[in-house]
Amino acid sequence: MLTNGDVPIALIAPREKLALVRLEEDLSTMRLCQALSAVAHYAPDEEKHIVCDTLTAYYAQESIRRRINLFWMERGVLLVDPNTTYISPLSVLGEGTVVMPNSYLNGATIVGESCRIGPNSVLKNAQLGRGVVVNFSQVYDCTVGDETTVGPFAHLRPGTELGEHVRVGNFVELKNTSVGDGTKISHLTYLGDSDLGERVNVGCGVVTSNYDGKDKHRTIVEDDSFIGCNVNLVPPIKVGRGAYVAAGTTVTEEVPEDALAIGRVHQTHKEGWAARRRTEGRLK
């Protein structure tokens, strides 16, 4: 219930409870609260809006946004530009966290202490530990462990769980993937429906081919493995603990522990071919 002094101005209650009260009576706030088991909240003048179109909806939204931002700034959260920061009423921010401009914390997002969010980041139903950095990235329905760095330009899709001290770099997309502590996925990678162990290094351009046109399959990469650049992992597949996968390899079979997997075409040279092309003007 919203009130102006002792005068009720708005009320939300179950229909069956409202049926028990004769609202046409001159009821005070106290009597209504007792009758409906309601809680009264005072609404200051600047937060009273009649919403009838998109313009009045904007004024109402701005009023709520300012109140939420002030609430967190009073509790030790630094909003570098409160005018471009949007925090859901269901979100929780830890003390010492810095939120940069153009950041959106939607849904039931939980941010730990001493984190850095943004600029230009979107979080929805995300759970971030302590000291997490999310820079120019989007995080949806994910869990991120302490001291992990995300971005810039990373996309964490639902079901992703990152451990502690993980690095997810630029142009990395993760979907329904778990990543162990200390693992690095630095750039230009897609991992879907995957389980990565601890201290794994994933090179540039690695892709899991998790969808076969009908079903999705999981990829497992165990602890201390190394995945080279431009590797295709075709699941269901497992890369054993401490194994290396050479750059350019397409992996279709299980890689044993501590093994080296190489699956690329053998390189050949045609001596003098380039010189002949330049002089003769055609390919041979």
Coordinates of C-alpha atoms in Angstrom, one line a residue:
M1 CA 0.0 0.0 0.0
L2 CA 1.2 3.5 -0.9
T3 CA 0.1 6.4 1.3
N4 CA 0.1 10.1 1.5
G5 CA 0.2 10.7 5.2
D6 CA -2.7 8.7 6.5
V7 CA -4.5 8.6 3.2
P8 CA -4.2 5.4 1.0
I9 CA -3.4 6.3 -2.6
A10 CA -2.6 2.8 -4.1
L11 CA -3.1 -0.7 -3.0
I12 CA -2.1 -4.2 -4.2
A13 CA -3.7 -7.2 -2.5
P14 CA -5.1 -10.6 -3.4
R15 CA -8.6 -10.4 -4.8
E16 CA -10.1 -12.6 -2.1
K17 CA -8.8 -10.3 0.6
L18 CA -10.2 -7.2 -1.1
A19 CA -13.6 -8.8 -1.2
L20 CA -13.6 -8.8 2.6
V21 CA -13.2 -5.0 2.8
R22 CA -15.8 -2.4 2.0
L23 CA -13.5 0.0 0.2
E24 CA -16.2 2.7 -0.1
E25 CA -15.9 3.3 3.6
D26 CA -13.6 6.1 4.8
L27 CA -10.8 3.7 6.0
S28 CA -7.6 5.0 7.3
T29 CA -4.2 3.6 6.4
M30 CA -4.0 1.8 9.7
R31 CA -7.4 0.2 9.4
L32 CA -6.7 -1.0 5.9
C33 CA -3.4 -2.5 6.9
Q34 CA -5.0 -4.3 9.7
A35 CA -7.9 -5.6 7.6
L36 CA -5.7 -6.8 4.7
S37 CA -2.5 -7.7 6.6
A38 CA -0.8 -5.1 4.4
V39 CA 2.3 -3.0 4.8
A40 CA 2.2 0.8 4.2
H41 CA 4.9 2.7 2.3
Y42 CA 5.0 6.5 2.2
A43 CA 5.2 7.9 -1.4
P44 CA 6.8 11.3 -1.7
D45 CA 5.3 13.7 -4.2
E46 CA 8.2 13.3 -6.7
E47 CA 7.3 9.5 -6.9
K48 CA 3.6 9.9 -7.6
H49 CA 2.9 9.4 -11.2
I50 CA -0.2 8.6 -13.3
V51 CA 1.0 6.4 -16.1
C52 CA -1.1 6.6 -19.2
D53 CA 1.4 6.6 -22.1
T54 CA 5.1 6.1 -22.8
L55 CA 6.1 9.6 -21.7
T56 CA 4.5 9.3 -18.3
A57 CA 5.9 5.8 -18.0
Y58 CA 9.3 7.3 -18.6
Y59 CA 8.8 9.8 -15.7
A60 CA 7.7 7.0 -13.4
Q61 CA 10.6 4.8 -14.4
E62 CA 13.1 7.6 -13.8
S63 CA 11.8 8.2 -10.4
I64 CA 12.2 4.6 -9.4
R65 CA 15.7 4.4 -11.0
R66 CA 16.9 7.4 -9.1
R67 CA 15.7 5.9 -5.8
I68 CA 17.4 2.6 -6.5
N69 CA 20.7 4.2 -7.5
L70 CA 20.7 6.5 -4.4
F71 CA 20.1 3.4 -2.2
W72 CA 23.2 1.6 -3.5
M73 CA 25.4 4.7 -3.5
E74 CA 24.6 5.2 0.2
R75 CA 25.9 1.7 0.8
G76 CA 29.3 2.1 -0.7
V77 CA 28.7 1.3 -4.4
L78 CA 30.2 3.8 -6.9
L79 CA 28.0 4.6 -9.9
V80 CA 30.3 6.6 -12.2
D81 CA 27.3 8.0 -14.1
P82 CA 24.0 7.3 -12.3
N83 CA 22.1 8.8 -15.2
T84 CA 23.1 5.9 -17.4
T85 CA 23.0 3.1 -14.8
Y86 CA 19.9 0.9 -14.6
I87 CA 19.6 -1.5 -11.6
S88 CA 16.7 -3.8 -11.1
P89 CA 14.9 -3.6 -7.7
L90 CA 15.7 -7.3 -7.3
S91 CA 19.5 -6.9 -7.8
V92 CA 22.0 -6.8 -4.9
L93 CA 25.5 -5.1 -5.1
G94 CA 28.4 -5.5 -2.8
E95 CA 30.3 -2.7 -1.1
G96 CA 33.2 -1.3 -3.1
T97 CA 31.8 -2.3 -6.4
V98 CA 32.2 0.2 -9.3
V99 CA 29.5 0.4 -12.0
M100 CA 30.6 2.2 -15.2
P101 CA 28.3 4.1 -17.5
N102 CA 25.7 2.4 -19.7
S103 CA 25.4 -0.6 -17.5
Y104 CA 22.2 -2.6 -17.0
L105 CA 21.7 -5.0 -14.0
N106 CA 18.4 -6.8 -14.7
G107 CA 16.5 -9.5 -12.9
A108 CA 17.8 -11.0 -9.7
T109 CA 21.5 -10.1 -10.4
I110 CA 23.9 -10.5 -7.4
V111 CA 27.2 -8.7 -7.5
G112 CA 29.8 -9.3 -4.9
E113 CA 32.2 -6.9 -3.2
S114 CA 34.8 -4.9 -5.1
C115 CA 33.6 -5.8 -8.6
R116 CA 33.8 -3.6 -11.7
I117 CA 30.9 -3.6 -14.1
G118 CA 30.9 -2.0 -17.5
P119 CA 31.0 0.2 -19.3
N120 CA 28.3 -0.9 -21.7
S121 CA 27.5 -4.2 -20.0
V122 CA 24.3 -6.1 -19.5
L123 CA 23.7 -8.6 -16.7
K124 CA 20.5 -10.5 -16.1
N125 CA 20.0 -13.0 -13.3
A126 CA 23.8 -13.2 -13.0
Q127 CA 25.7 -14.2 -9.8
L128 CA 29.1 -12.6 -9.5
G129 CA 31.6 -13.4 -6.7
R130 CA 34.1 -11.0 -5.2
G131 CA 36.5 -8.9 -7.4
V132 CA 34.9 -9.8 -10.7
V133 CA 35.4 -7.6 -13.8
V134 CA 32.7 -7.5 -16.6
N135 CA 33.8 -5.2 -19.4
F136 CA 31.7 -4.4 -22.5
S137 CA 30.0 -7.8 -22.1
Q138 CA 26.6 -9.5 -21.7
V139 CA 26.0 -12.1 -19.0
Y140 CA 22.7 -14.0 -18.7
D141 CA 21.7 -16.5 -16.1
C142 CA 25.3 -17.4 -15.2
T143 CA 27.5 -17.8 -12.2
V144 CA 31.0 -16.2 -12.1
G145 CA 33.6 -17.0 -9.4
D146 CA 35.9 -14.7 -7.5
E147 CA 38.5 -12.6 -9.3
T148 CA 37.3 -13.7 -12.8
T149 CA 37.6 -11.3 -15.7
V150 CA 35.0 -11.2 -18.5
G151 CA 35.4 -9.2 -21.7
P152 CA 35.5 -7.1 -23.6
F153 CA 32.8 -8.2 -26.0
A154 CA 32.1 -11.5 -24.3
H155 CA 28.7 -13.2 -24.3
L156 CA 27.9 -15.6 -21.5
R157 CA 24.7 -17.4 -22.2
P158 CA 22.4 -19.3 -19.7
G159 CA 23.8 -22.2 -17.9
T160 CA 27.4 -21.1 -17.9
E161 CA 29.4 -21.4 -14.7
L162 CA 32.9 -19.9 -14.3
G163 CA 35.2 -20.8 -11.5
E164 CA 37.7 -18.5 -9.8
H165 CA 40.5 -16.6 -11.5
V166 CA 39.1 -17.5 -14.9
R167 CA 39.8 -15.3 -18.0
V168 CA 37.2 -15.0 -20.7
G169 CA 38.4 -12.5 -23.3
N170 CA 37.2 -10.7 -26.3
F171 CA 34.7 -12.2 -28.7
V172 CA 34.2 -15.4 -26.6
E173 CA 30.7 -17.0 -26.4
L174 CA 29.9 -19.6 -23.8
K175 CA 26.7 -21.5 -23.5
N176 CA 25.7 -24.1 -20.9
T177 CA 29.4 -24.5 -20.1
S178 CA 31.3 -25.0 -16.9
V179 CA 34.9 -23.7 -16.6
G180 CA 37.3 -24.7 -13.8
D181 CA 39.5 -22.4 -11.7
G182 CA 42.4 -20.7 -13.5
T183 CA 41.3 -21.6 -17.0
K184 CA 41.9 -19.1 -19.8
I185 CA 39.7 -18.6 -22.9
S186 CA 41.2 -15.4 -24.2
H187 CA 39.7 -14.7 -27.6
L188 CA 37.5 -15.6 -30.6
T189 CA 36.0 -18.8 -29.2
Y190 CA 32.7 -20.6 -29.0
L191 CA 32.1 -23.3 -26.4
G192 CA 28.7 -24.8 -26.1
D193 CA 27.5 -27.6 -23.8
S194 CA 31.1 -28.1 -22.5
D195 CA 32.9 -28.9 -19.3
L196 CA 36.4 -27.5 -18.9
G197 CA 38.6 -28.5 -16.0
E198 CA 41.1 -26.3 -14.1
R199 CA 44.1 -24.5 -15.6
V200 CA 43.0 -25.3 -19.2
N201 CA 44.3 -23.0 -21.9
V202 CA 42.1 -22.5 -24.9
G203 CA 43.6 -20.9 -28.0
C204 CA 42.1 -18.5 -30.5
G205 CA 39.4 -19.7 -32.8
V206 CA 38.4 -22.9 -31.0
V207 CA 34.9 -24.1 -31.7
T208 CA 32.8 -26.9 -30.2
S209 CA 30.5 -28.4 -32.9
N210 CA 27.9 -29.3 -30.3
Y211 CA 24.8 -29.5 -32.5
D212 CA 24.5 -32.2 -35.1
G213 CA 21.3 -30.9 -36.7
K214 CA 19.1 -32.9 -34.3
D215 CA 20.7 -33.2 -30.9
K216 CA 23.3 -31.4 -28.8
H217 CA 26.3 -33.2 -27.3
R218 CA 28.8 -32.4 -24.6
T219 CA 32.6 -31.8 -24.8
I220 CA 34.8 -32.6 -21.8
V221 CA 38.3 -31.1 -21.5
E222 CA 40.1 -32.2 -18.3
D223 CA 42.5 -30.3 -16.1
D224 CA 45.8 -28.9 -17.4
S225 CA 45.0 -29.5 -21.1
F226 CA 46.1 -27.2 -23.9
I227 CA 43.8 -26.6 -26.9
G228 CA 45.6 -24.9 -29.8
C229 CA 44.3 -22.3 -32.2
N230 CA 41.6 -23.0 -34.8
V231 CA 40.7 -26.4 -33.3
N232 CA 37.3 -28.0 -33.9
L233 CA 36.0 -30.2 -31.1
V234 CA 33.3 -32.5 -32.4
P235 CA 31.4 -34.1 -29.5
P236 CA 30.6 -36.3 -27.8
I237 CA 34.4 -36.1 -27.1
K238 CA 36.8 -36.0 -24.2
V239 CA 40.3 -34.5 -24.1
G240 CA 42.2 -36.2 -21.3
R241 CA 44.1 -34.6 -18.4
G242 CA 47.3 -32.8 -19.5
A243 CA 46.7 -33.5 -23.2
Y244 CA 47.7 -31.2 -26.1
V245 CA 45.7 -30.6 -29.2
A246 CA 47.7 -29.1 -32.0
A247 CA 46.6 -26.0 -33.9
G248 CA 44.2 -26.6 -36.8
T249 CA 43.1 -30.0 -35.6
T250 CA 39.6 -31.4 -35.9
V251 CA 39.1 -33.8 -33.0
T252 CA 36.5 -36.6 -33.5
E253 CA 37.9 -39.2 -31.1
E254 CA 38.9 -39.2 -27.4
V255 CA 42.3 -37.8 -26.7
P256 CA 44.2 -39.8 -24.0
E257 CA 45.8 -38.2 -21.0
D258 CA 49.2 -36.5 -21.7
A259 CA 48.9 -37.2 -25.4
L260 CA 49.3 -34.9 -28.4
A261 CA 46.5 -34.9 -31.0
I262 CA 47.3 -33.8 -34.5
G263 CA 44.6 -34.0 -37.2
R264 CA 45.5 -31.6 -39.9
V265 CA 46.4 -32.0 -43.6
H266 CA 50.1 -32.5 -44.3
Q267 CA 51.7 -29.4 -45.8
T268 CA 53.2 -29.6 -49.3
H269 CA 55.3 -27.1 -51.3
K270 CA 55.3 -26.5 -55.1
E271 CA 58.7 -25.0 -55.7
G272 CA 58.7 -22.0 -58.1
W273 CA 54.9 -21.9 -58.5
A274 CA 54.5 -18.3 -57.4
A275 CA 57.3 -17.0 -59.7
R276 CA 55.8 -18.9 -62.7
R277 CA 52.4 -17.4 -62.0
R278 CA 53.8 -13.8 -61.9
T279 CA 55.7 -14.2 -65.2
E280 CA 53.2 -16.3 -67.1
G281 CA 50.0 -14.7 -65.7
R282 CA 48.2 -18.0 -65.1
L283 CA 48.1 -20.8 -62.7
K284 CA 49.8 -24.2 -63.3

